[in-house]
PDB file of C-alpha atoms and ligand atoms in Angstrom:
ATOM      1  CA  MET A1236      42.041   6.016  29.382  1.00 88.00           C
ATOM      2  CA  SER A1237      44.610   7.537  27.964  1.00 93.00           C
ATOM      3  CA  THR A1238      48.808   6.180  28.286  1.00 95.00           C
ATOM      4  CA  VAL A1239      51.291   8.098  30.385  1.00 95.00           C
ATOM      5  CA  LEU A1240      53.850   8.722  28.405  1.00 94.00           C
ATOM      6  CA  ALA A1241      56.660   8.048  30.683  1.00 94.00           C
ATOM      7  CA  TYR A1242      59.941   8.217  28.182  1.00 93.00           C
ATOM      8  CA  LEU A1243      58.504  12.146  28.041  1.00 91.00           C
ATOM      9  CA  GLU A1244      60.000  12.375  31.221  1.00 90.00           C
ATOM     10  CA  ASP A1245      63.530  10.913  31.212  1.00 92.00           C
ATOM     11  CA  THR A1246      65.138   9.790  27.576  1.00 94.00           C
ATOM     12  CA  TYR A1247      67.433   7.325  29.590  1.00 95.00           C
ATOM     13  CA  LYS A1248      64.962   6.012  31.448  1.00 96.00           C
ATOM     14  CA  LEU A1249      65.268   2.379  30.295  1.00 97.00           C
ATOM     15  CA  ILE A1250      63.217   0.098  32.248  1.00 98.00           C
ATOM     16  CA  ASP A1251      60.205   0.740  34.017  1.00 98.00           C
ATOM     17  CA  LYS A1252      57.242  -1.074  35.663  1.00 98.00           C
ATOM     18  CA  ALA A1253      53.627  -0.593  33.985  1.00 98.00           C
ATOM     19  CA  HIS A1254      49.804  -2.165  34.720  1.00 98.00           C
ATOM     20  CA  VAL A1255      47.725  -3.991  32.278  1.00 97.00           C
ATOM     21  CA  GLU A1256      44.951  -2.181  30.709  1.00 97.00           C
ATOM     22  CA  TYR A1257      44.222  -4.411  28.513  1.00 96.00           C
ATOM     23  CA  ILE A1258      44.728  -6.830  25.386  1.00 96.00           C
ATOM     24  CA  ALA A1259      43.682  -6.676  21.944  1.00 96.00           C
ATOM     25  CA  ASN A1260      44.468  -7.502  18.735  1.00 95.00           C
ATOM     26  CA  ASP A1261      44.286  -5.597  14.883  1.00 96.00           C
ATOM     27  CA  GLU A1262      45.694  -6.204  11.448  1.00 96.00           C
ATOM     28  CA  ARG A1263      49.247  -6.022  12.844  1.00 96.00           C
ATOM     29  CA  GLY A1264      48.616  -8.653  15.643  1.00 96.00           C
ATOM     30  CA  TYR A1265      48.158  -8.073  19.384  1.00 96.00           C
ATOM     31  CA  TYR A1266      49.111  -5.328  21.316  1.00 97.00           C
ATOM     32  CA  CYS A1267      48.921  -4.484  24.883  1.00 97.00           C
ATOM     33  CA  VAL A1268      47.606  -1.210  26.368  1.00 98.00           C
ATOM     34  CA  LEU A1269      49.401  -0.034  29.607  1.00 98.00           C
ATOM     35  CA  ASP A1270      48.734   2.700  32.111  1.00 97.00           C
ATOM     36  CA  SER A1271      52.185   4.711  31.357  1.00 97.00           C
ATOM     37  CA  THR A1272      55.034   3.219  29.071  1.00 97.00           C
ATOM     38  CA  VAL A1273      58.870   4.008  28.789  1.00 97.00           C
ATOM     39  CA  PHE A1274      58.186   2.492  25.013  1.00 97.00           C
ATOM     40  CA  TYR A1275      58.074   5.475  22.397  1.00 96.00           C
ATOM     41  CA  PRO A1276      55.520   4.868  19.651  1.00 96.00           C
ATOM     42  CA  GLN A1277      56.557   5.143  16.284  1.00 94.00           C
ATOM     43  CA  GLY A1278      55.014   8.898  15.337  1.00 89.00           C
ATOM     44  CA  GLY A1279      56.617  12.905  14.370  1.00 84.00           C
ATOM     45  CA  GLY A1280      59.292  11.080  12.160  1.00 88.00           C
ATOM     46  CA  GLN A1281      61.108   8.975  14.515  1.00 90.00           C
ATOM     47  CA  PRO A1282      61.129   4.950  15.002  1.00 93.00           C
ATOM     48  CA  SER A1283      59.307   2.700  17.310  1.00 96.00           C
ATOM     49  CA  ASP A1284      61.346   1.741  20.198  1.00 97.00           C
ATOM     50  CA  VAL A1285      61.989  -2.385  21.012  1.00 98.00           C
ATOM     51  CA  GLY A1286      62.630  -4.793  23.795  1.00 98.00           C
ATOM     52  CA  THR A1287      60.527  -6.846  25.922  1.00 98.00           C
ATOM     53  CA  ILE A1288      57.901  -6.422  28.467  1.00 98.00           C
ATOM     54  CA  GLU A1289      58.069  -9.431  31.102  1.00 97.00           C
ATOM     55  CA  ALA A1290      54.280 -10.877  32.248  1.00 94.00           C
ATOM     56  CA  LYS A1291      54.650 -13.243  34.490  1.00 91.00           C
ATOM     57  CA  GLY A1292      57.752 -14.284  34.614  1.00 92.00           C
ATOM     58  CA  VAL A1293      57.470 -14.652  30.422  1.00 94.00           C
ATOM     59  CA  HIS A1294      59.622 -12.170  28.403  1.00 96.00           C
ATOM     60  CA  LEU A1295      57.612 -10.969  25.592  1.00 97.00           C
ATOM     61  CA  THR A1296      59.153  -9.291  22.298  1.00 97.00           C
ATOM     62  CA  ILE A1297      58.279  -5.892  21.421  1.00 98.00           C
ATOM     63  CA  ALA A1298      59.125  -5.167  17.881  1.00 96.00           C
ATOM     64  CA  PHE A1299      57.222  -2.495  17.147  1.00 97.00           C
ATOM     65  CA  VAL A1300      54.777   0.476  19.252  1.00 97.00           C
ATOM     66  CA  SER A1301      51.888   2.878  17.987  1.00 97.00           C
ATOM     67  CA  PHE A1302      50.210   5.325  19.095  1.00 95.00           C
ATOM     68  CA  VAL A1303      46.439   5.690  18.566  1.00 95.00           C
ATOM     69  CA  ASP A1304      43.950   7.812  19.891  1.00 93.00           C
ATOM     70  CA  GLY A1305      45.767   8.162  22.789  1.00 93.00           C
ATOM     71  CA  VAL A1306      46.895   4.923  24.049  1.00 96.00           C
ATOM     72  CA  ALA A1307      50.201   3.009  23.150  1.00 97.00           C
ATOM     73  CA  ARG A1308      50.153  -0.580  21.567  1.00 98.00           C
ATOM     74  CA  HIS A1309      52.549  -2.932  22.221  1.00 98.00           C
ATOM     75  CA  TYR A1310      52.545  -5.388  19.741  1.00 98.00           C
ATOM     76  CA  GLY A1311      53.997  -9.003  20.971  1.00 96.00           C
ATOM     77  CA  ASP A1312      52.576 -12.570  21.332  1.00 94.00           C
ATOM     78  CA  PHE A1313      50.400 -11.393  23.715  1.00 94.00           C
ATOM     79  CA  SER A1314      48.365 -14.474  22.859  1.00 91.00           C
ATOM     80  CA  SER A1315      50.812 -16.323  24.750  1.00 88.00           C
ATOM     81  CA  VAL A1316      49.950 -15.397  28.672  1.00 90.00           C
ATOM     82  CA  SER A1317      46.741 -14.767  30.325  1.00 90.00           C
ATOM     83  CA  LEU A1318      47.038 -11.285  31.580  1.00 93.00           C
ATOM     84  CA  GLU A1319      44.148  -9.492  33.820  1.00 94.00           C
ATOM     85  CA  LYS A1320      43.122  -5.597  34.373  1.00 96.00           C
ATOM     86  CA  GLY A1321      45.785  -3.857  37.274  1.00 97.00           C
ATOM     87  CA  GLU A1322      48.573  -7.046  36.248  1.00 97.00           C
ATOM     88  CA  GLU A1323      52.512  -5.657  36.955  1.00 97.00           C
ATOM     89  CA  VAL A1324      54.289  -6.215  34.094  1.00 98.00           C
ATOM     90  CA  THR A1325      58.573  -5.172  33.140  1.00 98.00           C
ATOM     91  CA  LEU A1326      59.136  -2.878  30.786  1.00 98.00           C
ATOM     92  CA  TYR A1327      62.648  -3.383  28.885  1.00 98.00           C
ATOM     93  CA  VAL A1328      63.315  -0.392  26.479  1.00 98.00           C
ATOM     94  CA  ASP A1329      66.392  -1.626  23.759  1.00 98.00           C
ATOM     95  CA  GLU A1330      68.545   0.792  24.648  1.00 97.00           C
ATOM     96  CA  ALA A1331      71.174   0.823  21.350  1.00 96.00           C
ATOM     97  CA  PRO A1332      68.332   1.698  18.758  1.00 95.00           C
ATOM     98  CA  ARG A1333      66.846   4.356  22.169  1.00 96.00           C
ATOM     99  CA  MET A1334      69.528   5.896  21.708  1.00 95.00           C
ATOM    100  CA  GLN A1335      70.738   6.030  17.784  1.00 94.00           C
ATOM    101  CA  ASN A1336      67.011   7.459  17.831  1.00 93.00           C
ATOM    102  CA  ALA A1337      67.702   9.772  20.425  1.00 94.00           C
ATOM    103  CA  LYS A1338      70.945  11.003  18.637  1.00 94.00           C
ATOM    104  CA  ALA A1339      68.700  10.935  14.855  1.00 93.00           C
ATOM    105  CA  HIS A1340      66.119  13.113  16.669  1.00 92.00           C
ATOM    106  CA  THR A1341      68.407  15.747  18.862  1.00 94.00           C
ATOM    107  CA  ALA A1342      70.496  15.706  15.673  1.00 95.00           C
ATOM    108  CA  GLY A1343      67.739  17.071  13.228  1.00 94.00           C
ATOM    109  CA  HIS A1344      65.918  19.004  16.123  1.00 93.00           C
ATOM    110  CA  LEU A1345      69.353  21.143  16.033  1.00 95.00           C
ATOM    111  CA  MET A1346      69.522  21.683  12.403  1.00 96.00           C
ATOM    112  CA  TYR A1347      66.292  22.525  11.765  1.00 95.00           C
ATOM    113  CA  THR A1348      66.154  25.096  14.432  1.00 95.00           C
ATOM    114  CA  ILE A1349      68.590  27.056  13.013  1.00 96.00           C
ATOM    115  CA  VAL A1350      67.289  26.874   9.935  1.00 96.00           C
ATOM    116  CA  GLU A1351      64.569  28.493  11.244  1.00 94.00           C
ATOM    117  CA  SER A1352      66.490  31.441  12.660  1.00 93.00           C
ATOM    118  CA  LEU A1353      68.507  31.613  10.113  1.00 94.00           C
ATOM    119  CA  ASP A1354      65.919  32.167   7.752  1.00 93.00           C
ATOM    120  CA  LYS A1355      62.292  33.315   9.161  1.00 90.00           C
ATOM    121  CA  ASN A1356      60.509  32.524   6.134  1.00 91.00           C
ATOM    122  CA  LEU A1357      60.909  28.552   6.518  1.00 93.00           C
ATOM    123  CA  ILE A1358      58.845  26.944   9.107  1.00 92.00           C
ATOM    124  CA  ALA A1359      60.046  23.098  10.060  1.00 92.00           C
ATOM    125  CA  VAL A1360      57.052  20.528   9.116  1.00 90.00           C
ATOM    126  CA  LYS A1361      58.484  17.203   8.978  1.00 91.00           C
ATOM    127  CA  GLY A1362      61.152  15.571  10.076  1.00 91.00           C
ATOM    128  CA  TYR A1363      62.183  12.478   8.889  1.00 93.00           C
ATOM    129  CA  HIS A1364      65.066  10.955  11.641  1.00 90.00           C
ATOM    130  CA  PHE A1365      65.605   7.387  11.120  1.00 86.00           C
ATOM    131  CA  PRO A1366      69.250   6.459  11.222  1.00 80.00           C
ATOM    132  CA  ASP A1367      68.940   5.956   6.508  1.00 83.00           C
ATOM    133  CA  GLY A1368      69.126   8.684   4.991  1.00 91.00           C
ATOM    134  CA  SER A1369      67.394  11.186   7.596  1.00 95.00           C
ATOM    135  CA  TYR A1370      65.667  15.056   6.841  1.00 96.00           C
ATOM    136  CA  VAL A1371      63.482  17.369   8.102  1.00 96.00           C
ATOM    137  CA  GLU A1372      61.129  18.850   5.137  1.00 95.00           C
ATOM    138  CA  PHE A1373      60.686  22.786   5.699  1.00 95.00           C
ATOM    139  CA  GLN A1374      57.486  25.277   4.177  1.00 92.00           C
ATOM    140  CA  GLY A1375      57.913  28.786   3.246  1.00 90.00           C
ATOM    141  CA  SER A1376      59.815  30.410   0.321  1.00 88.00           C
ATOM    142  CA  PRO A1377      63.457  30.328   1.521  1.00 89.00           C
ATOM    143  CA  SER A1378      65.332  33.925   1.278  1.00 87.00           C
ATOM    144  CA  PHE A1379      68.927  32.250   0.972  1.00 87.00           C
ATOM    145  CA  GLU A1380      69.915  33.007  -2.545  1.00 88.00           C
ATOM    146  CA  ASN A1381      72.561  30.124  -2.782  1.00 93.00           C
ATOM    147  CA  THR A1382      71.865  26.765  -1.401  1.00 94.00           C
ATOM    148  CA  GLU A1383      76.042  25.837  -0.882  1.00 95.00           C
ATOM    149  CA  THR A1384      76.618  29.835   0.821  1.00 96.00           C
ATOM    150  CA  PHE A1385      73.398  28.467   3.205  1.00 96.00           C
ATOM    151  CA  ILE A1386      74.205  24.977   3.738  1.00 97.00           C
ATOM    152  CA  ALA A1387      77.822  25.657   4.648  1.00 97.00           C
ATOM    153  CA  GLU A1388      76.251  29.206   7.159  1.00 97.00           C
ATOM    154  CA  ILE A1389      73.868  25.763   8.940  1.00 97.00           C
ATOM    155  CA  ASN A1390      77.096  23.724   9.405  1.00 98.00           C
ATOM    156  CA  THR A1391      78.723  26.121  10.548  1.00 97.00           C
ATOM    157  CA  LYS A1392      76.681  27.518  13.325  1.00 96.00           C
ATOM    158  CA  ILE A1393      76.229  23.742  13.604  1.00 96.00           C
ATOM    159  CA  SER A1394      79.687  22.906  14.810  1.00 95.00           C
ATOM    160  CA  GLU A1395      79.310  25.869  17.120  1.00 94.00           C
ATOM    161  CA  ALA A1396      76.578  24.596  19.132  1.00 93.00           C
ATOM    162  CA  LEU A1397      78.388  21.192  19.041  1.00 94.00           C
ATOM    163  CA  ASN A1398      81.485  22.956  20.447  1.00 92.00           C
ATOM    164  CA  GLU A1399      79.798  24.391  23.057  1.00 89.00           C
ATOM    165  CA  ALA A1400      78.070  21.106  24.107  1.00 78.00           C
ATOM    166  CA  THR A1401      75.031  22.590  24.808  1.00 89.00           C
ATOM    167  CA  SER A1402      72.307  21.550  26.577  1.00 92.00           C
ATOM    168  CA  VAL A1403      68.989  19.650  25.120  1.00 95.00           C
ATOM    169  CA  GLU A1404      65.868  21.191  27.555  1.00 93.00           C
ATOM    170  CA  ALA A1405      62.334  19.101  27.321  1.00 91.00           C
ATOM    171  CA  SER A1406      59.459  21.618  29.052  1.00 90.00           C
ATOM    172  CA  LEU A1407      55.690  21.591  29.295  1.00 88.00           C
ATOM    173  CA  ILE A1408      54.682  25.368  28.574  1.00 88.00           C
ATOM    174  CA  MET A1409      51.522  27.194  26.702  1.00 88.00           C
ATOM    175  CA  PRO A1410      51.457  27.764  23.409  1.00 84.00           C
ATOM    176  CA  GLU A1411      50.601  31.433  24.050  1.00 86.00           C
ATOM    177  CA  GLU A1412      53.520  31.536  25.952  1.00 87.00           C
ATOM    178  CA  LEU A1413      55.546  29.723  23.244  1.00 86.00           C
ATOM    179  CA  ALA A1414      53.978  32.538  20.562  1.00 85.00           C
ATOM    180  CA  ALA A1415      55.328  35.202  22.342  1.00 86.00           C
ATOM    181  CA  ARG A1416      58.961  33.611  22.688  1.00 85.00           C
ATOM    182  CA  TRP A1417      58.897  32.592  19.354  1.00 84.00           C
ATOM    183  CA  SER A1418      56.519  34.136  16.570  1.00 79.00           C
ATOM    184  CA  ASN A1419      57.162  31.463  13.946  1.00 79.00           C
ATOM    185  CA  ILE A1420      55.043  28.914  15.346  1.00 75.00           C
ATOM    186  CA  PRO A1421      53.052  25.952  12.806  1.00 71.00           C
ATOM    187  CA  ASN A1422      49.806  27.429  12.946  1.00 71.00           C
ATOM    188  CA  ASN A1423      47.981  23.793  13.499  1.00 72.00           C
ATOM    189  CA  LEU A1424      48.957  23.838  17.503  1.00 73.00           C
ATOM    190  CA  PRO A1425      45.704  22.862  19.828  1.00 73.00           C
ATOM    191  CA  LEU A1426      46.230  26.202  21.563  1.00 76.00           C
ATOM    192  CA  GLY A1427      45.144  26.509  25.943  1.00 77.00           C
ATOM    193  CA  LYS A1428      46.546  22.865  26.557  1.00 80.00           C
ATOM    194  CA  PRO A1429      50.282  22.787  27.375  1.00 82.00           C
ATOM    195  CA  LEU A1430      53.066  21.660  24.737  1.00 87.00           C
ATOM    196  CA  ARG A1431      56.025  19.936  24.661  1.00 89.00           C
ATOM    197  CA  VAL A1432      58.724  22.038  24.041  1.00 91.00           C
ATOM    198  CA  VAL A1433      62.580  21.683  23.153  1.00 92.00           C
ATOM    199  CA  THR A1434      64.991  24.291  23.662  1.00 93.00           C
ATOM    200  CA  ILE A1435      68.833  23.861  22.612  1.00 94.00           C
ATOM    201  CA  GLY A1436      71.344  26.166  24.119  1.00 92.00           C
ATOM    202  CA  ASN A1437      69.950  30.069  23.478  1.00 89.00           C
ATOM    203  CA  LEU A1438      67.727  29.001  20.266  1.00 92.00           C
ATOM    204  CA  HIS A1439      64.270  29.653  20.252  1.00 91.00           C
ATOM    205  CA  PRO A1440      62.043  26.948  21.896  1.00 91.00           C
ATOM    206  CA  THR A1441      59.836  24.420  19.221  1.00 89.00           C
ATOM    207  CA  PRO A1442      57.533  21.397  19.816  1.00 87.00           C
ATOM    208  CA  CYS A1443      58.233  18.242  20.080  1.00 87.00           C
ATOM    209  CA  GLY A1444      57.533  15.177  21.885  1.00 87.00           C
ATOM    210  CA  GLY A1445      60.622  12.862  20.968  1.00 89.00           C
ATOM    211  CA  THR A1446      63.008  11.530  22.438  1.00 92.00           C
ATOM    212  CA  HIS A1447      66.440  14.142  23.176  1.00 93.00           C
ATOM    213  CA  LEU A1448      70.037  13.337  24.019  1.00 95.00           C
ATOM    214  CA  LYS A1449      70.292  16.183  27.150  1.00 92.00           C
ATOM    215  CA  SER A1450      72.789  17.254  26.350  1.00 93.00           C
ATOM    216  CA  LEU A1451      74.852  18.269  22.549  1.00 94.00           C
ATOM    217  CA  GLN A1452      78.035  16.363  24.011  1.00 94.00           C
ATOM    218  CA  GLU A1453      76.492  13.043  23.651  1.00 93.00           C
ATOM    219  CA  LEU A1454      76.325  14.123  18.938  1.00 94.00           C
ATOM    220  CA  LYS A1455      79.909  13.632  17.222  1.00 94.00           C
ATOM    221  CA  SER A1456      78.862  15.526  14.394  1.00 95.00           C
ATOM    222  CA  VAL A1457      75.445  17.091  12.447  1.00 96.00           C
ATOM    223  CA  VAL A1458      76.345  17.863   8.849  1.00 97.00           C
ATOM    224  CA  VAL A1459      73.903  19.348   6.607  1.00 97.00           C
ATOM    225  CA  THR A1460      74.234  17.330   3.671  1.00 96.00           C
ATOM    226  CA  LYS A1461      71.625  18.570   0.803  1.00 95.00           C
ATOM    227  CA  ALA A1462      69.034  21.147   0.958  1.00 95.00           C
ATOM    228  CA  LYS A1463      66.700  20.678  -2.133  1.00 93.00           C
ATOM    229  CA  ARG A1464      62.701  21.980  -3.349  1.00 89.00           C
ATOM    230  CA  GLN A1465      59.679  19.212  -3.227  1.00 84.00           C
ATOM    231  CA  LYS A1466      56.566  18.837  -3.992  1.00 83.00           C
ATOM    232  CA  GLY A1467      56.837  23.269  -3.053  1.00 87.00           C
ATOM    233  CA  ASN A1468      58.875  22.332   0.719  1.00 93.00           C
ATOM    234  CA  LEU A1469      62.647  23.162   1.166  1.00 95.00           C
ATOM    235  CA  LYS A1470      63.675  19.433   2.010  1.00 96.00           C
ATOM    236  CA  ILE A1471      67.399  19.417   3.873  1.00 97.00           C
ATOM    237  CA  SER A1472      68.878  16.472   4.734  1.00 97.00           C
ATOM    238  CA  TYR A1473      71.431  15.749   7.252  1.00 97.00           C
ATOM    239  CA  LYS A1474      74.126  13.255   8.625  1.00 96.00           C
ATOM    240  CA  PHE A1475      74.991  12.854  12.420  1.00 95.00           C
ATOM    241  CA  GLU A1476      77.652  10.921  14.285  1.00 93.00           C
TER     242      GLU A1476
HETATM  243 ZN1   ZN B1415      62.665  16.786  18.560  1.00 73.84          ZN
END
């Protein structure tokens, strides 16, 4: 089985029902696997959601969710309550960290898509969309000559997008279609199966499995603070509000 990732449908849906598949434990402790989840499991440079799961009237704190072999593992004190397969539970995702993560992720997404469109040699390969020290790393040799000028150019484009309160859309398309719309895609995309892409306004679509805001209206500011070479990649740091 695999867990249906319900958070992909709607970033703003924080409460949902799901059914128990099984309880197990690993080096992190006890965890519960469900048929579907609104909890974002840590990955793709985005922190795990936190919250509670109510099972048989007991609220269990969920401090971490991981994604292993197609299933989301919700870690909590599941040894204290006996749950059978098929038991219905209610999931409650904490709103403040979820929205903070969606903001960080959307800000990073906006920044890296603009960078890719300004410099076609650069492809975003890694993101770190945590509240402190957010950055995106790019592969390829930058074609800009002056770093400060390039940063200013990125920030201008970001402000323009924010002023237009641009929409953020997530959709499923085939990788072949993505390649037809934008030639600079990462070379490790699995072909032949639908891919989730995120499109901000009229910028190019980019593959992404994170949680996003539905409009840039919810971001006050996004500012690139520095760009520097690191281990062959270009690392661009940003701040957001
Ligand atoms: Zn994204």
